[in-house]
Coordinates of C-alpha atoms in Angstrom, one line a residue:
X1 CA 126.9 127.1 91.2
X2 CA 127.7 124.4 88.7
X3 CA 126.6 120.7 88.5
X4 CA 129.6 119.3 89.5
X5 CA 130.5 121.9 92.3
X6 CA 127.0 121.2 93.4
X7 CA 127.4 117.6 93.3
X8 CA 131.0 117.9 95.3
X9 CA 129.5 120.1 97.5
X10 CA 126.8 117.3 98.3
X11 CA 129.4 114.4 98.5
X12 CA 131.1 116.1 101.3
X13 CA 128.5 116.7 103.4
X14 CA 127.9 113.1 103.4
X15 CA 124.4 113.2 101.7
X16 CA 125.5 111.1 98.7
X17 CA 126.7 108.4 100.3
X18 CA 123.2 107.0 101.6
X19 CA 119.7 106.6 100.2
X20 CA 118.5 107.6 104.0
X21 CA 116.5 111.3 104.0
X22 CA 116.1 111.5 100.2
X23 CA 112.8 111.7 97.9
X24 CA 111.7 108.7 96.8
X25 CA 114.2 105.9 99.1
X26 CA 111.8 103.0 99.9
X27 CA 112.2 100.5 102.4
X28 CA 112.6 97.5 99.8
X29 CA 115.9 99.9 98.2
X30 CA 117.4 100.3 101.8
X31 CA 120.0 98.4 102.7
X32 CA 120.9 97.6 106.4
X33 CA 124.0 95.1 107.6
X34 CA 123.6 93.3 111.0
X35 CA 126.9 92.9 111.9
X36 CA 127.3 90.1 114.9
X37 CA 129.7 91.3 117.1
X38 CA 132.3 88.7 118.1
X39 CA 132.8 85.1 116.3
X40 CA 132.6 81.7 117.9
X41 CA 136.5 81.1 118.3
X42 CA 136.2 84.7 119.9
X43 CA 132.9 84.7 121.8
X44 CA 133.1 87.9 123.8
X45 CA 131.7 88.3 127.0
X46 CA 130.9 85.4 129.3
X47 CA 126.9 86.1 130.9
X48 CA 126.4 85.4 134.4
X49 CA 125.1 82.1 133.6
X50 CA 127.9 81.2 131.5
X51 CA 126.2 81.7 128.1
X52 CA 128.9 83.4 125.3
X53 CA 127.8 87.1 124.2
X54 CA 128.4 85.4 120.6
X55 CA 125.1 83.4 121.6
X56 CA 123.2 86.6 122.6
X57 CA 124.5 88.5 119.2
X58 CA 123.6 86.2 116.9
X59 CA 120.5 85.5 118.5
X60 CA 119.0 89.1 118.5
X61 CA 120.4 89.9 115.0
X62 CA 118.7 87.2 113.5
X63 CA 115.3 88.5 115.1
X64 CA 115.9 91.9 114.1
X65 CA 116.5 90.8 110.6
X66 CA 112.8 88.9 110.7
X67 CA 111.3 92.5 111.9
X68 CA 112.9 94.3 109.2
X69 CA 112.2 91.6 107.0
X70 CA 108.2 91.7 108.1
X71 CA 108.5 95.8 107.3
X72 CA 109.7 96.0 104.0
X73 CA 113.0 96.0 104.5
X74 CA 114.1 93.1 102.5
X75 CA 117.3 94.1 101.4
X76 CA 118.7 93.6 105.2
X77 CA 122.2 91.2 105.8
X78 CA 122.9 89.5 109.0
X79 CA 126.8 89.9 108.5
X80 CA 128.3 86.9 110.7
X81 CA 132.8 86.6 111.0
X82 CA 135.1 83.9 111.6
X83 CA 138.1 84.2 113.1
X84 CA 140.0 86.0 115.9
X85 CA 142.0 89.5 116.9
X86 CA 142.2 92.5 114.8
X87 CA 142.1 89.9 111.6
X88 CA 138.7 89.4 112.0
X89 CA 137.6 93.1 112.7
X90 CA 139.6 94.2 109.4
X91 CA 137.9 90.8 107.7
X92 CA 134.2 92.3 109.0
X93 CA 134.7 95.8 107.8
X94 CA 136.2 94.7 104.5
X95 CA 132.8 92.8 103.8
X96 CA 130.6 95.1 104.7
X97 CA 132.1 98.1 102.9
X98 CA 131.8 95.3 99.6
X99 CA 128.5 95.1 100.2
X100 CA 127.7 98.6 99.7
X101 CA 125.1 99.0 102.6
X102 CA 123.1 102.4 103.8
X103 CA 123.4 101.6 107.9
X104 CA 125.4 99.1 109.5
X105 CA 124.5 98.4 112.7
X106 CA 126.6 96.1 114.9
X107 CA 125.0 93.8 117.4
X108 CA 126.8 93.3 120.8
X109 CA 126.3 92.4 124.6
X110 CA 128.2 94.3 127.2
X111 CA 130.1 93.3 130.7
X112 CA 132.1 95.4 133.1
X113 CA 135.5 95.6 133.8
X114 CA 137.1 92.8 135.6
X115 CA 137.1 95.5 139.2
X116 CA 133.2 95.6 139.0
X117 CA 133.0 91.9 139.1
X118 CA 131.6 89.4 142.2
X119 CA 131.3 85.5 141.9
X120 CA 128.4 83.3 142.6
X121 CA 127.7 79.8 141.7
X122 CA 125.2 78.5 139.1
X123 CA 123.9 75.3 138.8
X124 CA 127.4 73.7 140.7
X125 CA 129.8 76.1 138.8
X126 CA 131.2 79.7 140.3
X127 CA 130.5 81.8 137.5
X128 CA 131.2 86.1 137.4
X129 CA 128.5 88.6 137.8
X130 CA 127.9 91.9 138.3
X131 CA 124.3 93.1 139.2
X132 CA 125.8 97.0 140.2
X133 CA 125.2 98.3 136.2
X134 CA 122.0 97.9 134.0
X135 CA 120.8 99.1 130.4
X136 CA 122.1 99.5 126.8
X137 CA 124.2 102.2 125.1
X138 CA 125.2 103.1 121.9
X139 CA 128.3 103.8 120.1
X140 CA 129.6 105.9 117.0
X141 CA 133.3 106.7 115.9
X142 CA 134.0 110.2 115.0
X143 CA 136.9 109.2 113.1
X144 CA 135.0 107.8 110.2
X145 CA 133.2 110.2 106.8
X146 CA 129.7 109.5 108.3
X147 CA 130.1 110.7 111.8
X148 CA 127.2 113.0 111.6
X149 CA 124.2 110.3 110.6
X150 CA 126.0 108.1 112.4
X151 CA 124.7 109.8 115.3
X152 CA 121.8 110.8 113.6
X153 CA 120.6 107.5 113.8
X154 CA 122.0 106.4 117.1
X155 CA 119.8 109.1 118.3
X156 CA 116.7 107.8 116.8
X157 CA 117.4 104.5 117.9
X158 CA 118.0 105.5 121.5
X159 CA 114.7 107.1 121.7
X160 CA 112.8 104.6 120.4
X161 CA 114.7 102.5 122.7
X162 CA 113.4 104.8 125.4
X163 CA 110.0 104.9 124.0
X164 CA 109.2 101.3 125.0
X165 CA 110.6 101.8 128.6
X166 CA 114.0 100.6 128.3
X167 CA 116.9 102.1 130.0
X168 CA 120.4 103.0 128.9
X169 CA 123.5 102.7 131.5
X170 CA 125.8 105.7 132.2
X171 CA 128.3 103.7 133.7
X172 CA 130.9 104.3 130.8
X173 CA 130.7 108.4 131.4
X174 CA 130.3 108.2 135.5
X175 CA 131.9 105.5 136.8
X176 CA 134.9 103.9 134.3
X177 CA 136.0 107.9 133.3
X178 CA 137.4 105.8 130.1
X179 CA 139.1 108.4 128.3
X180 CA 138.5 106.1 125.2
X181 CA 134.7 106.3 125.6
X182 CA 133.3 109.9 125.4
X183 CA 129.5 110.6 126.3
X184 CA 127.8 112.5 123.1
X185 CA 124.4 112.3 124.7
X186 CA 123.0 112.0 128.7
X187 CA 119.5 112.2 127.7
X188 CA 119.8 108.8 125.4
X189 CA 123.0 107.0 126.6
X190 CA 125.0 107.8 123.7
X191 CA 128.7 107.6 123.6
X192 CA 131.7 108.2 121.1
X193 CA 134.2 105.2 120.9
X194 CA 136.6 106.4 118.2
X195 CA 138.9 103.0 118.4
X196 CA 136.3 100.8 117.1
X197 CA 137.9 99.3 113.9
X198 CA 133.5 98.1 112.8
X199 CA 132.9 101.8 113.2
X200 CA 135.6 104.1 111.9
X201 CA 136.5 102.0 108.8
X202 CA 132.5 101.9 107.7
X203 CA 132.1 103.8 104.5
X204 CA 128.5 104.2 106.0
X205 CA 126.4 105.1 109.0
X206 CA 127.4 102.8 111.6
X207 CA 126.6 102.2 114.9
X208 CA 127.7 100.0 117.7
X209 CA 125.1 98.8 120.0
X210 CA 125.0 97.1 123.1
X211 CA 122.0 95.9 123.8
X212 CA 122.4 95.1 127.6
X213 CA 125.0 94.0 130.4
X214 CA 124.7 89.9 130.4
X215 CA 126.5 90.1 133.3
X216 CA 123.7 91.4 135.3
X217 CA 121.4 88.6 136.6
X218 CA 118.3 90.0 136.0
X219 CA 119.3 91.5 132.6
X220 CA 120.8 88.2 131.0
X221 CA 116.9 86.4 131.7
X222 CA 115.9 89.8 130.1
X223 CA 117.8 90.1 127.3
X224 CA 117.2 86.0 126.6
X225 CA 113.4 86.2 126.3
X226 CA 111.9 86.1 123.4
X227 CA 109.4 89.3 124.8
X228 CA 112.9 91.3 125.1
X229 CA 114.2 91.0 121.7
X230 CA 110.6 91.8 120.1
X231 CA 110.7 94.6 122.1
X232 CA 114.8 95.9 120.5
X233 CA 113.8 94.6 117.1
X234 CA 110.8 96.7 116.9
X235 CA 112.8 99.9 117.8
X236 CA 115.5 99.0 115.5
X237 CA 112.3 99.0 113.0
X238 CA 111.0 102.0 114.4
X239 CA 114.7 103.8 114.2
X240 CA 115.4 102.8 110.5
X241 CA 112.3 103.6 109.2
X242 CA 112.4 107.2 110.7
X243 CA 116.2 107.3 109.2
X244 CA 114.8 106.0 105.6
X245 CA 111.8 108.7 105.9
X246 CA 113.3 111.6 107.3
X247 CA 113.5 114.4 107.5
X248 CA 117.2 113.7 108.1
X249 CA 118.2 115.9 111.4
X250 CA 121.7 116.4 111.2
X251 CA 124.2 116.6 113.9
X252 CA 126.2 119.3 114.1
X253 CA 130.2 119.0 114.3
X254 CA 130.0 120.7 117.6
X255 CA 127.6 118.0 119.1
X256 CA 130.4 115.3 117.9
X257 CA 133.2 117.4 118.6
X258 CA 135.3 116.2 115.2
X259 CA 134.9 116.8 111.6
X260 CA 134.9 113.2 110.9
X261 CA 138.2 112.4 109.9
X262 CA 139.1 109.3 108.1
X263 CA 141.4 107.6 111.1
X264 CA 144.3 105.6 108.6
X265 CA 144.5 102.2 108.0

């Protein structure tokens, strides 16, 4: 085999495109992008107390950037959008492709659909709640070159996730039957959402997570504390690390069910 059919050969399989699983990557050379889902003209979910999913995003990326910060991992962006619509998902993607990351992992909040909803009132105002669904999940496009590590590291994050006794929801897979989100994973609550425009147009592992439903009672004063993001930033830690380190264990097309197709612009 020559060089450069070697080096093809290598490019295609996505093992070029990331410093993750390769002799000699330290965490100072890593590069991670904390994307914070949503902007503040475009908040995102309302929490059943009324607080914007914006809040909660920007609030937990910032922590996790202080962990990975603390660990080495120096070289990590908090990644933080104006605007609103499809103009600012494009805007997000186009910056972090410029800066050239190794994981991008986007930082969001979840509700339920609009069906699942009940009403209560908070300190004199009715607000929207939904106490029925509870737990994170995580999300990865197939449609994008790095579909495989993209799960790769969903999956370590998930069980690290796990590890420190929190639990993901399965609401997407048993209750919404969303055609649109397609469960990779039982055993760690990991789905496929091909549409996501911060996923599929990533030039690198990316992964959407939501770290909770805000529209649970109980999990909005959860997912507020200070305790509760220590407890995600250290997994996220935990999770890149063990991606940095390796060995890389690599999902198999048949465990995605694509070959990671570039969807078009």
């Amino acid at each position: 085999m020559t060089k450069h059919l070697f080096i093809l050969l290598a490019w295609l399989l996505g093992a070029g495109a990331s410093h993750a699983g390769t002799p000699g990557c330290t965490p100072a050379k890593f590069k991670t992008v904390l994307d914070v889902g949503h902007t503040v003209s475009s908040p995102g979910a309302t929490s059943a107390r009324g607080a914007s999913e914006y809040s909660f995003n920007l609030r937990l990326a910032r922590r996790i950037e202080q962990e990975l910060r603390d660990g080495g991992f120096m070289q990590t962006t908090v990644l933080i959008t104006e605007g609103d619509g499809r103009v600012q998902l494009h805007k997000r993607s186009k910056r972090a492709n410029a800066i050239a990351p190794d994981l991008l992992l986007s930082i969001h909040h979840d509700s339920v659909p609009q069906s699942y909803l009940e009403t209560w009132t908070h300190e004199g105002v009715q607000r929207s709640y939904s106490d029925r669904f509870s737990g994170f999940s995580l999300f990865i496009s197939r449609d994008m070159p790095r579909a495989r590590a993209s799960l790769a590291f969903a999956k370590l994050l998930a069980t690290e996730l796990v590890n420190r006794n929190l639990r993901f929801t399965l609401h997407y897979a048993d209750t919404f039957h969303s055609e649109s989100r397609v469960l990779l994973d039982r055993n760690l609550g990991v789905y496929a959402f091909d549409a996501l425009v911060v996923l599929y147009r990533s030039r690198v592992p990316a992964v959407l997570f939501e770290a909770g439903l805000i529209v649970n009672r109980d999990d909005e004063l959860l997912l507020a504390s200070s305790e509760r993001q220590s407890t995600i930033a250290a997994a996220v830690h935990a999770a890149v690390a063990n991606f940095v380190n390796g060995p890389r264990r690599r999902a198999t097309l048949g465990s995605i069910g694509r070959g990671g197709i570039v969807r078009p612009p």
